[in-house]
Tab-separated table of C-alpha atoms in Angstrom:
chain	number	residue	atom	x	y	z
A	88	MET	CA	-10.832	54.876	27.867
A	89	SER	CA	-7.844	56.980	26.272
A	90	LEU	CA	-4.367	56.398	26.898
A	91	SER	CA	-2.171	59.161	28.151
A	92	ALA	CA	1.298	60.384	26.648
A	93	GLU	CA	2.911	58.650	29.301
A	94	GLU	CA	1.377	55.377	29.252
A	95	ILE	CA	1.641	55.300	25.209
A	96	GLU	CA	5.648	55.210	26.067
A	97	ARG	CA	5.306	52.915	28.721
A	98	TYR	CA	3.390	50.302	27.018
A	99	ALA	CA	4.932	50.846	23.337
A	100	ARG	CA	6.295	47.169	23.309
A	101	HIS	CA	2.262	46.140	23.471
A	102	ILE	CA	0.960	48.599	21.290
A	103	VAL	CA	3.859	47.845	18.267
A	104	LEU	CA	2.141	44.217	18.639
A	105	ARG	CA	0.174	43.676	15.759
A	106	GLU	CA	-1.913	40.765	18.140
A	107	VAL	CA	-2.490	43.728	21.195
A	108	GLY	CA	-1.889	47.165	19.215
A	109	GLY	CA	-3.303	50.484	21.256
A	110	PRO	CA	-7.452	49.010	21.017
A	111	GLY	CA	-5.856	45.801	23.042
A	112	GLN	CA	-3.682	48.059	25.574
A	113	GLN	CA	-7.294	50.163	25.683
A	114	ARG	CA	-8.894	46.847	26.712
A	115	LEU	CA	-6.292	45.975	29.420
A	116	LYS	CA	-6.445	49.603	31.121
A	117	LYS	CA	-10.406	49.401	31.047
A	118	ALA	CA	-10.202	45.536	32.730
A	119	ARG	CA	-10.736	44.150	36.289
A	120	VAL	CA	-9.364	41.360	37.457
A	121	LEU	CA	-9.203	39.528	40.769
A	122	ILE	CA	-6.371	37.424	42.032
A	123	VAL	CA	-7.384	35.219	44.839
A	124	GLY	CA	-3.824	34.761	46.643
A	125	ALA	CA	-1.129	36.971	46.859
A	126	GLY	CA	1.390	34.248	47.359
A	127	GLY	CA	3.739	32.161	45.148
A	128	LEU	CA	1.345	32.388	42.421
A	129	GLY	CA	-0.081	35.463	42.861
A	130	ALA	CA	3.147	37.547	43.402
A	131	PRO	CA	4.721	37.404	39.421
A	132	LEU	CA	0.808	37.211	38.301
A	133	LEU	CA	0.123	40.527	39.850
A	134	GLN	CA	3.828	42.016	39.114
A	135	TYR	CA	3.355	41.120	35.123
A	136	LEU	CA	-0.620	42.186	35.025
A	137	ALA	CA	0.431	45.519	36.669
A	138	ALA	CA	3.320	46.070	34.299
A	139	GLY	CA	1.036	45.316	31.405
A	140	GLY	CA	-1.483	47.846	32.262
A	141	VAL	CA	-4.487	46.088	33.491
A	142	GLY	CA	-6.366	48.677	34.836
A	143	ALA	CA	-8.254	47.675	38.207
A	144	LEU	CA	-6.569	44.865	40.346
A	145	GLY	CA	-8.292	43.257	43.444
A	146	ILE	CA	-6.132	41.298	45.762
A	147	VAL	CA	-7.721	38.656	48.052
A	148	ASP	CA	-5.873	37.369	50.792
A	149	ASP	CA	-6.038	37.387	54.815
A	150	ASP	CA	-2.211	36.159	55.298
A	151	GLU	CA	0.671	37.986	56.724
A	152	VAL	CA	4.168	37.972	54.923
A	153	SER	CA	6.244	35.796	56.324
A	154	LEU	CA	10.389	35.124	56.121
A	155	SER	CA	9.246	31.790	54.574
A	156	ASN	CA	7.361	33.038	51.938
A	157	LEU	CA	10.183	35.279	50.543
A	158	GLN	CA	11.685	32.542	48.799
A	159	ARG	CA	9.008	32.125	46.229
A	160	GLN	CA	6.861	35.594	46.783
A	161	VAL	CA	8.338	37.957	44.775
A	162	ILE	CA	6.138	40.636	45.184
A	163	HIS	CA	7.092	41.418	49.062
A	164	HIS	CA	10.555	42.623	50.553
A	165	THR	CA	12.133	41.361	54.190
A	166	THR	CA	10.957	44.870	55.537
A	167	ALA	CA	7.079	43.287	54.559
A	168	VAL	CA	7.670	40.366	56.889
A	169	GLY	CA	4.480	40.726	59.886
A	170	ARG	CA	2.535	43.090	57.310
A	171	LEU	CA	-0.809	41.671	55.502
A	172	LYS	CA	0.143	40.400	52.105
A	173	VAL	CA	-2.859	42.715	50.438
A	174	ASP	CA	-1.024	45.725	51.865
A	175	SER	CA	2.578	44.516	51.065
A	176	ALA	CA	1.325	43.659	47.271
A	177	LYS	CA	-0.632	46.717	46.992
A	178	ASP	CA	2.488	49.127	47.914
A	179	ALA	CA	4.689	47.051	45.159
A	180	ILE	CA	2.092	47.271	42.582
A	181	HIS	CA	2.055	51.179	43.258
A	182	ARG	CA	5.747	51.165	42.830
A	183	LEU	CA	5.558	49.363	39.757
A	184	ASN	CA	3.013	51.286	37.699
A	185	PRO	CA	1.108	54.317	39.652
A	186	HIS	CA	-1.511	53.648	36.738
A	187	VAL	CA	-3.092	50.497	38.174
A	188	HIS	CA	-5.925	51.363	40.956
A	189	VAL	CA	-5.514	48.180	43.418
A	190	GLU	CA	-8.124	47.068	45.730
A	191	SER	CA	-7.367	45.625	48.676
A	192	HIS	CA	-9.490	42.479	50.281
A	193	ALA	CA	-7.784	41.186	53.730
A	194	LEU	CA	-10.522	38.445	53.786
A	195	ARG	CA	-10.964	34.502	53.369
A	196	LEU	CA	-13.145	33.470	50.391
A	197	GLY	CA	-15.992	31.667	51.784
A	198	GLU	CA	-19.206	30.533	50.669
A	199	GLN	CA	-20.814	33.790	52.210
A	200	ASN	CA	-18.833	35.918	50.266
A	201	ALA	CA	-17.306	34.180	47.119
A	202	ARG	CA	-20.151	35.132	44.476
A	203	ALA	CA	-20.410	38.995	45.560
A	204	LEU	CA	-16.865	39.674	45.486
A	205	ILE	CA	-16.427	38.036	41.914
A	206	ALA	CA	-19.263	39.695	40.594
A	207	ASP	CA	-17.476	43.058	40.371
A	208	TYR	CA	-14.511	41.768	38.179
A	209	ASP	CA	-14.032	40.846	34.542
A	210	ILE	CA	-11.762	38.019	35.258
A	211	ILE	CA	-10.587	35.916	38.138
A	212	ALA	CA	-7.089	34.368	38.569
A	213	ASP	CA	-6.765	31.648	41.343
A	214	GLY	CA	-3.454	31.085	42.696
A	215	SER	CA	-4.497	29.739	46.029
A	216	ASP	CA	-2.818	26.848	47.999
A	217	ASN	CA	-5.742	24.899	48.558
A	218	PHE	CA	-8.395	22.673	47.203
A	219	ALA	CA	-11.398	24.273	49.113
A	220	THR	CA	-10.543	27.303	47.980
A	221	ARG	CA	-10.001	26.305	44.241
A	222	TYR	CA	-13.561	24.497	43.951
A	223	LEU	CA	-14.953	27.239	45.795
A	224	VAL	CA	-13.869	29.866	43.484
A	225	SER	CA	-14.342	27.489	40.404
A	226	ASP	CA	-18.187	27.099	41.865
A	227	ALA	CA	-18.841	30.758	42.438
A	228	CYS	CA	-16.926	31.851	38.696
A	229	PHE	CA	-19.555	29.609	37.243
A	230	TYR	CA	-22.565	31.109	38.741
A	231	GLU	CA	-21.129	34.486	38.443
A	232	LYS	CA	-20.504	33.673	34.372
A	233	LYS	CA	-16.717	35.108	34.840
A	234	PRO	CA	-13.982	33.688	33.388
A	235	LEU	CA	-11.136	31.835	35.211
A	236	VAL	CA	-7.615	31.105	35.192
A	237	THR	CA	-6.829	28.674	37.482
A	238	ALA	CA	-2.996	26.729	38.389
A	239	ALA	CA	-1.673	24.587	40.901
A	240	VAL	CA	2.102	23.680	41.805
A	241	GLY	CA	3.594	20.984	43.716
A	242	GLY	CA	7.094	20.513	44.713
A	243	PHE	CA	8.436	20.156	41.058
A	244	ASP	CA	5.478	20.213	39.129
A	245	ALA	CA	2.137	22.598	37.849
A	246	SER	CA	-0.839	22.625	35.836
A	247	LEU	CA	-2.996	25.379	34.383
A	248	THR	CA	-6.333	26.121	32.428
A	249	THR	CA	-8.868	28.310	31.607
A	250	LEU	CA	-12.263	27.754	32.715
A	251	ARG	CA	-15.487	29.500	30.789
A	252	PRO	CA	-18.161	26.732	31.736
A	253	PHE	CA	-20.911	29.246	31.232
A	254	GLU	CA	-20.125	29.130	27.300
A	255	ASN	CA	-20.812	26.633	24.769
A	256	ASP	CA	-17.577	25.569	22.011
A	257	ALA	CA	-17.709	26.468	18.441
A	258	ALA	CA	-19.452	22.728	18.154
A	259	GLY	CA	-22.025	23.933	20.339
A	260	ARG	CA	-20.748	21.774	23.424
A	261	PRO	CA	-20.898	23.134	27.088
A	262	ASN	CA	-17.313	24.353	27.547
A	263	PRO	CA	-15.939	22.075	30.616
A	264	THR	CA	-15.681	22.909	34.136
A	265	LEU	CA	-12.951	22.095	36.957
A	266	ARG	CA	-15.402	19.568	38.206
A	267	CYS	CA	-15.190	17.697	34.697
A	268	LEU	CA	-11.715	17.405	35.344
A	269	PHE	CA	-11.851	16.496	38.622
A	270	PRO	CA	-15.180	16.124	40.281
A	271	ALA	CA	-14.697	16.497	44.139
A	272	PRO	CA	-11.367	17.494	45.425
A	273	PRO	CA	-9.211	14.989	47.274
A	274	PRO	CA	-9.984	13.887	50.715
A	275	ALA	CA	-8.091	16.156	53.582
A	276	GLY	CA	-4.337	15.459	54.591
A	277	SER	CA	-4.418	13.424	51.268
A	278	VAL	CA	-2.300	15.781	49.469
A	279	PRO	CA	0.717	17.309	51.182
A	280	SER	CA	0.598	20.896	51.680
A	281	CYS	CA	3.480	23.526	50.420
A	282	GLU	CA	4.765	23.766	53.760
A	283	GLU	CA	5.057	19.816	54.045
A	284	ALA	CA	6.545	19.012	50.855
A	285	GLY	CA	8.055	22.066	49.662
A	286	VAL	CA	8.442	23.999	46.409
A	287	LEU	CA	10.751	24.960	44.041
A	288	GLY	CA	10.274	29.090	44.067
A	289	ALA	CA	11.481	29.490	40.595
A	290	LEU	CA	8.878	27.499	39.442
A	291	THR	CA	5.978	29.375	40.600
A	292	GLY	CA	7.762	32.380	39.044
A	293	ILE	CA	7.174	30.732	35.660
A	294	VAL	CA	3.422	29.392	36.385
A	295	GLY	CA	2.686	32.789	37.490
A	296	ALA	CA	3.806	34.751	35.035
A	297	MET	CA	2.261	32.381	32.366
A	298	MET	CA	-1.415	32.874	34.354
A	299	ALA	CA	-0.774	36.473	33.506
A	300	LEU	CA	-0.131	35.729	30.112
A	301	GLU	CA	-3.578	33.606	29.804
A	302	VAL	CA	-5.516	36.572	31.562
A	303	ILE	CA	-3.775	38.995	29.062
A	304	ARG	CA	-4.977	36.625	26.377
A	305	GLU	CA	-8.483	36.455	27.628
A	306	ILE	CA	-8.515	40.337	28.025
A	307	VAL	CA	-7.320	41.005	24.572
A	308	GLY	CA	-8.336	38.280	22.503
A	309	PHE	CA	-5.351	36.904	20.858
A	310	GLY	CA	-4.248	33.025	19.962
A	311	GLU	CA	-5.801	29.901	21.151
A	312	GLY	CA	-5.883	29.690	25.150
A	313	LEU	CA	-6.347	27.212	27.633
A	314	VAL	CA	-9.954	26.454	27.577
A	315	GLY	CA	-10.748	22.730	27.400
A	316	ARG	CA	-6.602	22.309	27.584
A	317	LEU	CA	-4.557	21.283	30.846
A	318	LEU	CA	-1.077	22.308	30.663
A	319	LEU	CA	1.231	20.138	32.710
A	320	MET	CA	4.558	21.454	33.414
A	321	ASP	CA	7.531	18.921	35.003
A	322	ALA	CA	10.556	21.199	36.164
A	323	ARG	CA	12.785	17.826	36.704
A	324	SER	CA	12.922	17.348	32.790
A	325	MET	CA	11.890	20.900	31.767
A	326	ARG	CA	8.759	19.127	29.982
A	327	PHE	CA	5.499	20.707	28.968
A	328	GLU	CA	2.639	18.720	27.913
A	329	THR	CA	-1.056	19.904	26.739
A	330	LEU	CA	-3.830	17.529	26.983
A	331	ARG	CA	-7.729	18.160	26.008
A	332	TYR	CA	-10.539	17.788	28.097
A	333	ALA	CA	-14.128	17.634	27.610
A	334	TYR	CA	-17.140	18.443	29.295
A	335	ASP	CA	-18.785	15.549	31.454
A	336	PRO	CA	-22.126	15.082	31.443
A	337	ASP	CA	-21.787	13.560	34.987
A	338	ASN	CA	-19.953	16.517	36.506
A	339	PRO	CA	-21.509	17.682	39.869
A	340	LEU	CA	-21.851	21.256	38.957
A	341	THR	CA	-23.179	21.450	35.010
A	342	GLY	CA	-24.033	17.863	34.510
A	343	VAL	CA	-27.538	16.198	33.359
A	344	THR	CA	-28.340	15.340	37.079
A	345	ALA	CA	-26.577	18.825	38.800
A	346	PRO	CA	-29.343	20.927	40.577
A	347	ARG	CA	-30.846	23.649	38.049
């Protein structure tokens, strides 16, 4: 899949990077990425993937734009209030980069549709705002053998990691799953929602951009990604910390007692 003259000029700052170059930009153009959630994390994630030349972006979200979204969901404009987020985001992406093909999925992911939808993409990026969806997406990506970039934000803190549990590491050990970190979601109501606790808008922009960086890294293949590493951010002190985590043989998804 060759790049047109206009695309070569558009992506020139990528192409001159030795770690990306023309071949890397072509891999981006060929890639199909599914973004779960067009909200605080999904907004900057979509913008940077579109600007960077990912060829096809799928967007899953069944919500409409509300005025309270606009403090952080920067892909949507005031005039989009009341519209489906997938439609608003699609229009914004086309304004940003007409070379990107956008596939809108105005639906809620569930057990009955997650695996079939995820199977149609090369890589998944989850910016959803609830534990049930995060675990659903993580499990579905394992079964469909799709790499997953997943992040979560609180009021002033955030976490980010990449999951490839269907592969082994360089030493032949299984890569960890989300359930190696957290075997099960917390009890319903034990963690306040964004609506209840609030969230710093600029924080979602930072983390969404880092998600885009991880997705691009997974597609192009440079540097060291976040497989087996959990990136933590504290916006109060502007502190970043990276923790290593490993496969847990007792995890309920891929552990030794997990159903086969």
